[in-house]
Coordinates of C-alpha atoms and ligand atoms in Angstrom, one line a residue:
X282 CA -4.1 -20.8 -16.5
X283 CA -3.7 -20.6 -12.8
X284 CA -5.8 -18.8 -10.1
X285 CA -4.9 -15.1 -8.4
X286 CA -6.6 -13.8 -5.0
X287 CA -7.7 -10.5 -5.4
X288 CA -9.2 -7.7 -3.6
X289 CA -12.1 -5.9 -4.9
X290 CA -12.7 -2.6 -2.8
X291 CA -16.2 -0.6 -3.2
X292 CA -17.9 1.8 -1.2
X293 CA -21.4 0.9 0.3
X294 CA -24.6 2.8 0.9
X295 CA -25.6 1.9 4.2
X296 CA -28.8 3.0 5.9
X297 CA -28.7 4.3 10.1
X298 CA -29.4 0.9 11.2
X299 CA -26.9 -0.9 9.2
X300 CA -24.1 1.9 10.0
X301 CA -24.8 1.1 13.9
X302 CA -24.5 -2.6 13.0
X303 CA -21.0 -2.2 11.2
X304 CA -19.9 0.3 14.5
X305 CA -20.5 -2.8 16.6
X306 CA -18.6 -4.8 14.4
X307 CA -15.9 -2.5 14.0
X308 CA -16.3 -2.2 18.2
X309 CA -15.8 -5.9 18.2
X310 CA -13.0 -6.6 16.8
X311 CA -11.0 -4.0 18.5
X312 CA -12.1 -5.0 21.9
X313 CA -11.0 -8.9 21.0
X314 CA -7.5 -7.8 19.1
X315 CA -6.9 -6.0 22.8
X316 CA -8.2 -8.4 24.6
X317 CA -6.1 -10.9 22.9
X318 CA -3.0 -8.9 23.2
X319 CA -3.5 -8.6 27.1
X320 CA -4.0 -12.3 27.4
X321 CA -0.7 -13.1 24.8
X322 CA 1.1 -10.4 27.5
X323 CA 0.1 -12.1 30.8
X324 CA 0.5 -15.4 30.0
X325 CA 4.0 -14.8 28.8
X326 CA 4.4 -12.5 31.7
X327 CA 3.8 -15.6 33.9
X328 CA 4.6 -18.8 31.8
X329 CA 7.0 -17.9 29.7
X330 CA 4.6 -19.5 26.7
X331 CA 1.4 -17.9 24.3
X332 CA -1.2 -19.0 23.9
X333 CA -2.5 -18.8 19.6
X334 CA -5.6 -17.9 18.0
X335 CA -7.3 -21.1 18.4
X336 CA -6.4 -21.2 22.1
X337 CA -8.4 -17.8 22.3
X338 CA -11.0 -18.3 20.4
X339 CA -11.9 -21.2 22.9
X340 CA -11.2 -19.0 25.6
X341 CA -13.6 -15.9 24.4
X342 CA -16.7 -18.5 23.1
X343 CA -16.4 -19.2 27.1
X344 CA -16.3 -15.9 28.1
X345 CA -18.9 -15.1 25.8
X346 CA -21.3 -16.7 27.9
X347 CA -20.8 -15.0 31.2
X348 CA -18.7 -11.7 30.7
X349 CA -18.9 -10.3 27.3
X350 CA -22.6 -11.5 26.1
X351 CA -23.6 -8.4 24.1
X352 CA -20.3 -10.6 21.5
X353 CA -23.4 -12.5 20.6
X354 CA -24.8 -9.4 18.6
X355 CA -22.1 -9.8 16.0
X356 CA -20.7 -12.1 13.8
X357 CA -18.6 -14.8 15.6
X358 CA -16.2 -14.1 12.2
X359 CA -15.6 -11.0 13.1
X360 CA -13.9 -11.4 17.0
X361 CA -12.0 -14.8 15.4
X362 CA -10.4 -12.9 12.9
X363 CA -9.0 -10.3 14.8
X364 CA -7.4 -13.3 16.9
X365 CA -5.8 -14.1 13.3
X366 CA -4.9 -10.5 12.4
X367 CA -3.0 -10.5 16.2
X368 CA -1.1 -13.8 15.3
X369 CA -0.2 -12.8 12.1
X370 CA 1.0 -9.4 13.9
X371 CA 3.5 -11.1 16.3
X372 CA 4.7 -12.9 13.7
X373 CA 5.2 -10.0 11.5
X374 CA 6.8 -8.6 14.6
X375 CA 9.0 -12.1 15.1
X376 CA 10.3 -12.0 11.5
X377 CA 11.7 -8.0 11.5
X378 CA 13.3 -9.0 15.0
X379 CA 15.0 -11.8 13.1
X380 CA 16.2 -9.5 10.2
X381 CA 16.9 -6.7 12.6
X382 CA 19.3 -9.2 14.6
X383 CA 21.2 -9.9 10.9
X384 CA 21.0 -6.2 10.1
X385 CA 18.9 -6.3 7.5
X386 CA 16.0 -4.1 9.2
X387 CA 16.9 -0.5 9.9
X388 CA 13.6 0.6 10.8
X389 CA 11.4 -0.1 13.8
X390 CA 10.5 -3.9 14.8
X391 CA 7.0 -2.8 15.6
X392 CA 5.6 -4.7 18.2
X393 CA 1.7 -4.9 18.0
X394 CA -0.3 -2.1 19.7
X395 CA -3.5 -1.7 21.3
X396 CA -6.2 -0.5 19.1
X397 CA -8.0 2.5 19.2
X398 CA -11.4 4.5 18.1
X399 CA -9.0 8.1 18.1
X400 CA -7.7 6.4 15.1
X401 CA -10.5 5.7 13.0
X402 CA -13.2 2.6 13.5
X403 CA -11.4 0.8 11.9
X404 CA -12.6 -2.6 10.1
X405 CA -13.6 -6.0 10.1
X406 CA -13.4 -9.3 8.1
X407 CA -16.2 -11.7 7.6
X408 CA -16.2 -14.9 5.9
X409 CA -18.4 -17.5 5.1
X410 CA -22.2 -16.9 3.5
X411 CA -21.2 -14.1 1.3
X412 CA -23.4 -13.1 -2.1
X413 CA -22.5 -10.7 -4.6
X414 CA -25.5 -8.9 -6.2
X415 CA -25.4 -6.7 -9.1
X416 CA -25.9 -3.7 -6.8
X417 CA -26.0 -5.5 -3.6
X418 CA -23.6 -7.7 -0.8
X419 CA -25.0 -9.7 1.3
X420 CA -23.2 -10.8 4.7
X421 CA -23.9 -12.6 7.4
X422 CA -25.3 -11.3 10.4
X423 CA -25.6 -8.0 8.3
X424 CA -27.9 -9.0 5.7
X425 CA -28.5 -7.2 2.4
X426 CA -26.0 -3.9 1.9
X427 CA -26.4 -1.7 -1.1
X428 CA -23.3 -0.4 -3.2
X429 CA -22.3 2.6 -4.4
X430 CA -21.5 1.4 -7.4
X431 CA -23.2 -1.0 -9.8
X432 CA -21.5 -4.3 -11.4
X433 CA -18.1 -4.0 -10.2
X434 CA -17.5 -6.7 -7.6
X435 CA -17.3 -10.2 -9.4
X436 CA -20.5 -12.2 -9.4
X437 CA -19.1 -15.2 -10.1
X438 CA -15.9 -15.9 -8.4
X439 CA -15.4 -17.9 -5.3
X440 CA -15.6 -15.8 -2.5
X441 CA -13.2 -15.5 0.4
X442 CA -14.0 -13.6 2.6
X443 CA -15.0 -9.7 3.1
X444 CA -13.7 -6.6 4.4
X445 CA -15.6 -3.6 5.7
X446 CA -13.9 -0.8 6.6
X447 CA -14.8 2.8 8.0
X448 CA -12.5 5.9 6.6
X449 CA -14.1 9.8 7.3
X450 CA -17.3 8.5 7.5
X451 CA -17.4 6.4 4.5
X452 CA -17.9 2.6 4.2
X453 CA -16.0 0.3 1.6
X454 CA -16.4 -3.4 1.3
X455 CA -13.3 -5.0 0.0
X456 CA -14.3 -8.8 -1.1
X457 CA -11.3 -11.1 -1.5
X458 CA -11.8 -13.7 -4.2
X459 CA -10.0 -16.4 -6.1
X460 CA -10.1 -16.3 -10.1
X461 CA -8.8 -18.4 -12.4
X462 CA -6.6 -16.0 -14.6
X463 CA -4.8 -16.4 -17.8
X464 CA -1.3 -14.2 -18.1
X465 CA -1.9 -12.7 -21.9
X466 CA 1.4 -12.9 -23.9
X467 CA 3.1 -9.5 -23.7
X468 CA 4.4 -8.7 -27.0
X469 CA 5.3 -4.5 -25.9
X470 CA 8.6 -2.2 -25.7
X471 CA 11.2 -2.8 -23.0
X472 CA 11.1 1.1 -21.1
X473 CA 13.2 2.6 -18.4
X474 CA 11.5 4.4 -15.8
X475 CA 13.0 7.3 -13.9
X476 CA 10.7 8.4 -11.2
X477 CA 10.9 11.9 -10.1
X478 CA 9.2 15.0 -8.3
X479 CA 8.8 17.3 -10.9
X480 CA 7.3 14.9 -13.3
X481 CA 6.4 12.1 -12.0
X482 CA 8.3 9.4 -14.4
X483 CA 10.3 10.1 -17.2
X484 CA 10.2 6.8 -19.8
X485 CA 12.9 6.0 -22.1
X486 CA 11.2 6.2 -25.2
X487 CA 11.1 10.2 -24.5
X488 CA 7.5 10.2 -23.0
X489 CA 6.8 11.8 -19.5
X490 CA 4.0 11.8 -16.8
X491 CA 2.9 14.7 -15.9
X492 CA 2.8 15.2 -11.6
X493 CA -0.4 16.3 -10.7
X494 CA 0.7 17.4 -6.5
X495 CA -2.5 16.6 -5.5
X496 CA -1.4 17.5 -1.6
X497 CA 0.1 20.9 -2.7
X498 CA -3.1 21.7 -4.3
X499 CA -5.0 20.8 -1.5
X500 CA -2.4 22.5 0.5
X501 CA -4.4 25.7 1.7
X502 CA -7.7 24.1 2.2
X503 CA -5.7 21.1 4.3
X504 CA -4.1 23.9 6.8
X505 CA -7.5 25.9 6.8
X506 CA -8.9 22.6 7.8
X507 CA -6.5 21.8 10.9
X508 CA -6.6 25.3 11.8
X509 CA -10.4 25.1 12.2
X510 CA -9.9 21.8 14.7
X511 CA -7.3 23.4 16.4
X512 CA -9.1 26.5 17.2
X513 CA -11.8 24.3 18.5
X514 CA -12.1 23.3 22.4
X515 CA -11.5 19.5 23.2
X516 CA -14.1 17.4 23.6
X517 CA -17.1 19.9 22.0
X518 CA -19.2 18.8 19.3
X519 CA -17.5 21.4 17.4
X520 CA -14.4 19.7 17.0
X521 CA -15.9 16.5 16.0
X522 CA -17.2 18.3 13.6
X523 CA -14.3 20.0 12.0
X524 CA -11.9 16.5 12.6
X525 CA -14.9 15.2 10.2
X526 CA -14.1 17.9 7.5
X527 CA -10.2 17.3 7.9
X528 CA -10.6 13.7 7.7
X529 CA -13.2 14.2 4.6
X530 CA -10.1 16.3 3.0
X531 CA -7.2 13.8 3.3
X532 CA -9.4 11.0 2.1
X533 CA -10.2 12.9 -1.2
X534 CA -6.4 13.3 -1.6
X535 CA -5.8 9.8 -0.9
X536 CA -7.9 8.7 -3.4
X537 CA -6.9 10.8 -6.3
X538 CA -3.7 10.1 -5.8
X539 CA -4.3 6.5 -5.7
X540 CA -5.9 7.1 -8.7
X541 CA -3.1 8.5 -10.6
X542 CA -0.8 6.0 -10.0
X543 CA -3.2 2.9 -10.1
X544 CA -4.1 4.6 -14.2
X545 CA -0.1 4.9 -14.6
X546 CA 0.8 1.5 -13.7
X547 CA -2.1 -0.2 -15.4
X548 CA -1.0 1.4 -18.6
X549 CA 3.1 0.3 -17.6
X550 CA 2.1 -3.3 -16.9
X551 CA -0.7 -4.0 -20.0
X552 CA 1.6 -2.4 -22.5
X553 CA 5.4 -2.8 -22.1
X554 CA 7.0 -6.2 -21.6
X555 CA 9.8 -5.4 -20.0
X556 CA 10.0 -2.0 -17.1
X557 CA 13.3 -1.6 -15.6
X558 CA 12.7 1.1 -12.5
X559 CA 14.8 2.4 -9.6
X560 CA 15.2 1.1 -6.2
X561 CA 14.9 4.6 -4.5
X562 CA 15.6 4.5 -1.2
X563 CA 12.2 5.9 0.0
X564 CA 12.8 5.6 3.5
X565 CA 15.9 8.2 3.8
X566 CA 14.7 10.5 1.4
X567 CA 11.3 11.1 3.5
X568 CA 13.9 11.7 6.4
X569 CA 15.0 14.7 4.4
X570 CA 12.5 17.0 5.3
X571 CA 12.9 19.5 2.5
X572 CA 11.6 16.7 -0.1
X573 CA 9.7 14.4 2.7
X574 CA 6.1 16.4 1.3
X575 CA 6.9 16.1 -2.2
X576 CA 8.2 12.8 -2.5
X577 CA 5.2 11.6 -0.1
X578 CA 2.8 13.0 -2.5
X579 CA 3.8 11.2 -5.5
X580 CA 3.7 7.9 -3.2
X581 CA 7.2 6.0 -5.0
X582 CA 6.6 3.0 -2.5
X583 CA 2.8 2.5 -3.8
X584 CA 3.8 2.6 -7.5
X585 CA 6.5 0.0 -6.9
X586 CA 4.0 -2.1 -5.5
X587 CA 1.6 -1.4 -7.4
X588 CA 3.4 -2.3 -10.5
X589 CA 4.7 -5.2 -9.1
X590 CA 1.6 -6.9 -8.7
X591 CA -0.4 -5.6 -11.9
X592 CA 2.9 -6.6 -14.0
X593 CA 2.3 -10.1 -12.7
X594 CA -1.3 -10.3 -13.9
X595 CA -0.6 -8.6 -17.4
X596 CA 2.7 -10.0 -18.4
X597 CA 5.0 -7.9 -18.3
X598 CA 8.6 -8.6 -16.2
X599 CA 9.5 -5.7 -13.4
X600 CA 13.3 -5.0 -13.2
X601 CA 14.4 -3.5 -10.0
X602 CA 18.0 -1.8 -10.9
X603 CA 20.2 -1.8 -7.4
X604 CA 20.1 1.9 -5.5
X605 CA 24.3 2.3 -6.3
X606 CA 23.3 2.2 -10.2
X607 CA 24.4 5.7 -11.2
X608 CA 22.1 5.8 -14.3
X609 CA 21.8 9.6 -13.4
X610 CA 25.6 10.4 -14.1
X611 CA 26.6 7.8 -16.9
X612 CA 26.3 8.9 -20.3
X613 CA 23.8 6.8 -22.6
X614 CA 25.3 7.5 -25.6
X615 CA 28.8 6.3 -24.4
X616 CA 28.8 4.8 -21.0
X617 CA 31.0 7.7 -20.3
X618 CA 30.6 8.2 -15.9
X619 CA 30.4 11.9 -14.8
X620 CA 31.3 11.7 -11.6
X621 CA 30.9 15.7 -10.8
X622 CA 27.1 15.6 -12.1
X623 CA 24.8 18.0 -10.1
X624 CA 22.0 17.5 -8.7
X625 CA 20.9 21.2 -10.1
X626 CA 21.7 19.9 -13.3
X627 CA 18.6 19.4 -15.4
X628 CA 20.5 18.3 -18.9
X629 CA 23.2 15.7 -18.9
X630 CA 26.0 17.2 -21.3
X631 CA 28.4 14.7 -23.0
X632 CA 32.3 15.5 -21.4
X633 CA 33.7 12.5 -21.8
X634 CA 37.5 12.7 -22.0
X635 CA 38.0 10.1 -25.0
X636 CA 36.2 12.5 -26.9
X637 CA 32.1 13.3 -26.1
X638 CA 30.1 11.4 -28.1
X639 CA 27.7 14.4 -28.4
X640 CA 24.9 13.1 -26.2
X641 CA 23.1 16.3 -24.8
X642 CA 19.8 14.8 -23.1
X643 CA 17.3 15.5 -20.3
X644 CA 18.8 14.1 -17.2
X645 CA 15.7 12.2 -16.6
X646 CA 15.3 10.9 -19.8
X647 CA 19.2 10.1 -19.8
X648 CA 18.9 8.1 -16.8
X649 CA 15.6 6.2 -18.2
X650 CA 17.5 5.0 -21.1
X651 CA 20.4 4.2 -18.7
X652 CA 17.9 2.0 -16.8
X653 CA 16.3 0.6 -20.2
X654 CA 20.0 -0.6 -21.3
X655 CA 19.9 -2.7 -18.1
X656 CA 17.2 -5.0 -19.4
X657 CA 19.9 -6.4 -21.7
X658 CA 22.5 -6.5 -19.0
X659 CA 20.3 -8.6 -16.8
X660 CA 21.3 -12.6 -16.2
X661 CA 17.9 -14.0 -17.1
X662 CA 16.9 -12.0 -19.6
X663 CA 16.7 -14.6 -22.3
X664 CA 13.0 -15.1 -20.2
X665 CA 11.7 -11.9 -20.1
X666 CA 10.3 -11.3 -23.4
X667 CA 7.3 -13.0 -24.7
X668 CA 6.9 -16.1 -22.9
X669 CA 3.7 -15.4 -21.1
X670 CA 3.2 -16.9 -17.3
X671 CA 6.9 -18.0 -17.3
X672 CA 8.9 -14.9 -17.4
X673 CA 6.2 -13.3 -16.1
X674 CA 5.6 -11.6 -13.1
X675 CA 9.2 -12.1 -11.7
X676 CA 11.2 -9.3 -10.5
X677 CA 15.0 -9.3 -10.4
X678 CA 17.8 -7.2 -8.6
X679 CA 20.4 -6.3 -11.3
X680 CA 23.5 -6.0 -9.5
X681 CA 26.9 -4.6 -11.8
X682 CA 29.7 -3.7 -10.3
X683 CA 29.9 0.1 -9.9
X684 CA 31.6 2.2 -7.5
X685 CA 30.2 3.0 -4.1
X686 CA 28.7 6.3 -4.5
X687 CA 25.6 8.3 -2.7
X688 CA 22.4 6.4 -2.8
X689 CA 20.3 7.6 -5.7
X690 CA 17.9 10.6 -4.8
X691 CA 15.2 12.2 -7.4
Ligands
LIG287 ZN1 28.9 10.1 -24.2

């Protein structure tokens, strides 16, 4: 047994007054993450040093009292925890610099920005007196707030502290919580996974999951949407209006896409021991801009994570295979490399020139038994079967030597 944080997200059913309440909030903790950030700039500007969270949050309980007293409205939580969010910023931002300086970063450093209200409202995190009803949260300084939704946030686990956050209108409470939580022994199949566009994962044992596109669907109704806005003249009510509706849109296409792949990877992580998965290189492919929409609506990166995390609550052990394993091109039946292999190529054909073995296979399902194959190959594997909280949980790299070859693509 050991104890897991988790997040439980829900939306809530907030009255006028307790919407205004949660906008000054939300207003409250952007104004002190920019205030912060100005104070971190200036005092580096002129001392060379900065000053942290704590130092601020001394600072702003002084300025409380003569510049900023409508603060006292909120929550203290919610001003001192954007102070957190903003150190934990820079020193997201310190880190990448670090790895950018030994060339393991490609992409941007990101130093922390200002926030704004164009953006969203945002959100804010409270802790402390927090009470889970049945159909209820309580928090302080906001009282009582109904949910949407009955019986899904814990009652009985240790609280942490709570979220609320504003998308399109809409406010979720996500309650963090610790729980004790027993890994179950996971006695399933050892699978390949080979993620691609047109279905969205071909498994080894011959199944397939279907791709639902839920941004092409909503395609015409999206561009309709933005039309409307655009159409619209700055600043009128108008607009606001039809930004509302856009917003509305993308949310709903956020969610059911989350939705598809949170149902996928719960099903991957409660019922297979062992998945052995790609490491696509996400990052290029949505440079390509002929496969940037399609690969960003099946959302690769979120399913990797996704299963990363579930796989450690449910048992089963995540194999990452390295990006230069050509699972696509080598034969499964004979190990046989076709180095000529198409991308246009939907079946993988059997040419090898000791004589082919007479695999003729889907190319998908090809390279999902190719990535299933590498379970056995992998150094530790002795741990990943059946032995609960120990092998459990872990990913791995599997590196074999293979010839240098264009990263993998779907
Ligand atoms: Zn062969």
């Amino acid at each position: 047994m050991s104890t897991i944080q988790r997040a439980y997200k829900t939306e809530l059913d907030l009255n006028n007054e307790q919407i205004t309440a949660c906008k000054k909030h939300a207003g409250a903790t952007r104004w002190a993450y920019n205030w912060g950030l100005h104070c971190k700039q200036e005092e580096y500007r002129t001392r060379g040093t900065s000053p942290s969270a704590v130092d601020l949050r001394r600072e702003l309980n002084a300025l409380k009292q003569t510049t900023v007293p409508w603060l006292y409205e909120v929550s203290k939580c919610a001003p001192q925890e954007a102070l957190r969010n903003l150190d934990s910023a820079f020193a997201h931002f310190f880190r990448r610099c670090q790895l950018k300086h030994q060339g393991k970063l490609r992409g941007k450093v990101g130093y922390p920005q200002r926030k704004t209200r164009k953006h969203g409202l945002g959100s804010f995190r409270l802790t402390g007196a927090i009470v889970v009803f049945s159909a209820a949260i309580q928090l302080p300084r906001l009282g009582r707030l109904r949910l949407k939704e009955r019986g899904y946030l814990p009652t009985d686990a240790k609280i942490l502290s709570a979220t609320v956050s504003e998308q399109a209108g809409h406010w979720d409470v996500s309650v963090l919580v610790e729980q004790d939580h027993v890994v179950p022994t996971n006695q399933g199949p050892v699978v390949g996974v080979d993620l691609g566009v047109k279905t969205l994962a071909t498994l080894s044992d011959g199944t397939t999951e279907p791709n639902p596109r839920h941004l092409r669907s909503c395609l015409k109704q999206l561009k309709r949407c933005q039309r409307a806005v655009s159409r619209k003249p700055k600043g009128s009510h108008n607009r606001k209006q039809a930004v509302r509706r856009l917003a509305a849109l993308h949310r709903t296409v956020a969610h059911q896409r989350a939705n598809t792949l949170h149902q996928f990877t719960s099903r991957l992580a409660k019922t297979k021991a062992v998945v052995v998965m790609e490491d696509l290189n996400v990052a290029g492919m949505l440079k390509n801009h002929h496969l940037a929409q399609a690969i960003g609506d099946v959302g690769f990166g979120a399913f990797r994570r996704r299963l990363t995390y579930k796989a450690a609550w449910y048992g089963c052990w995540v194999i990452v295979a390295s990006r230069w394993e050509p699972s696509s091109k080598t034969c499964s039946g004979c190990g046989w490399v076709d180095e000529e292999l198409a991308l246009g190529e939907r079946t993988f054909h059997c040419r090898s020139p000791q004589g082919p073995c007479g695999v003729v296979l889907d190319r998908d399902l090809n390279a999902a038994i190719n990535l299933a194959k590498l379970a056995d190959s992998s150094p530790d594997n002795a741990n990943a079967c059946g032995e609960g909280s120990a092998g459990a949980g872990r990913t791995a790299d599997v590196k074999l030597p293979s010839v240098k070859q264009e990263p993998n693509t779907v």
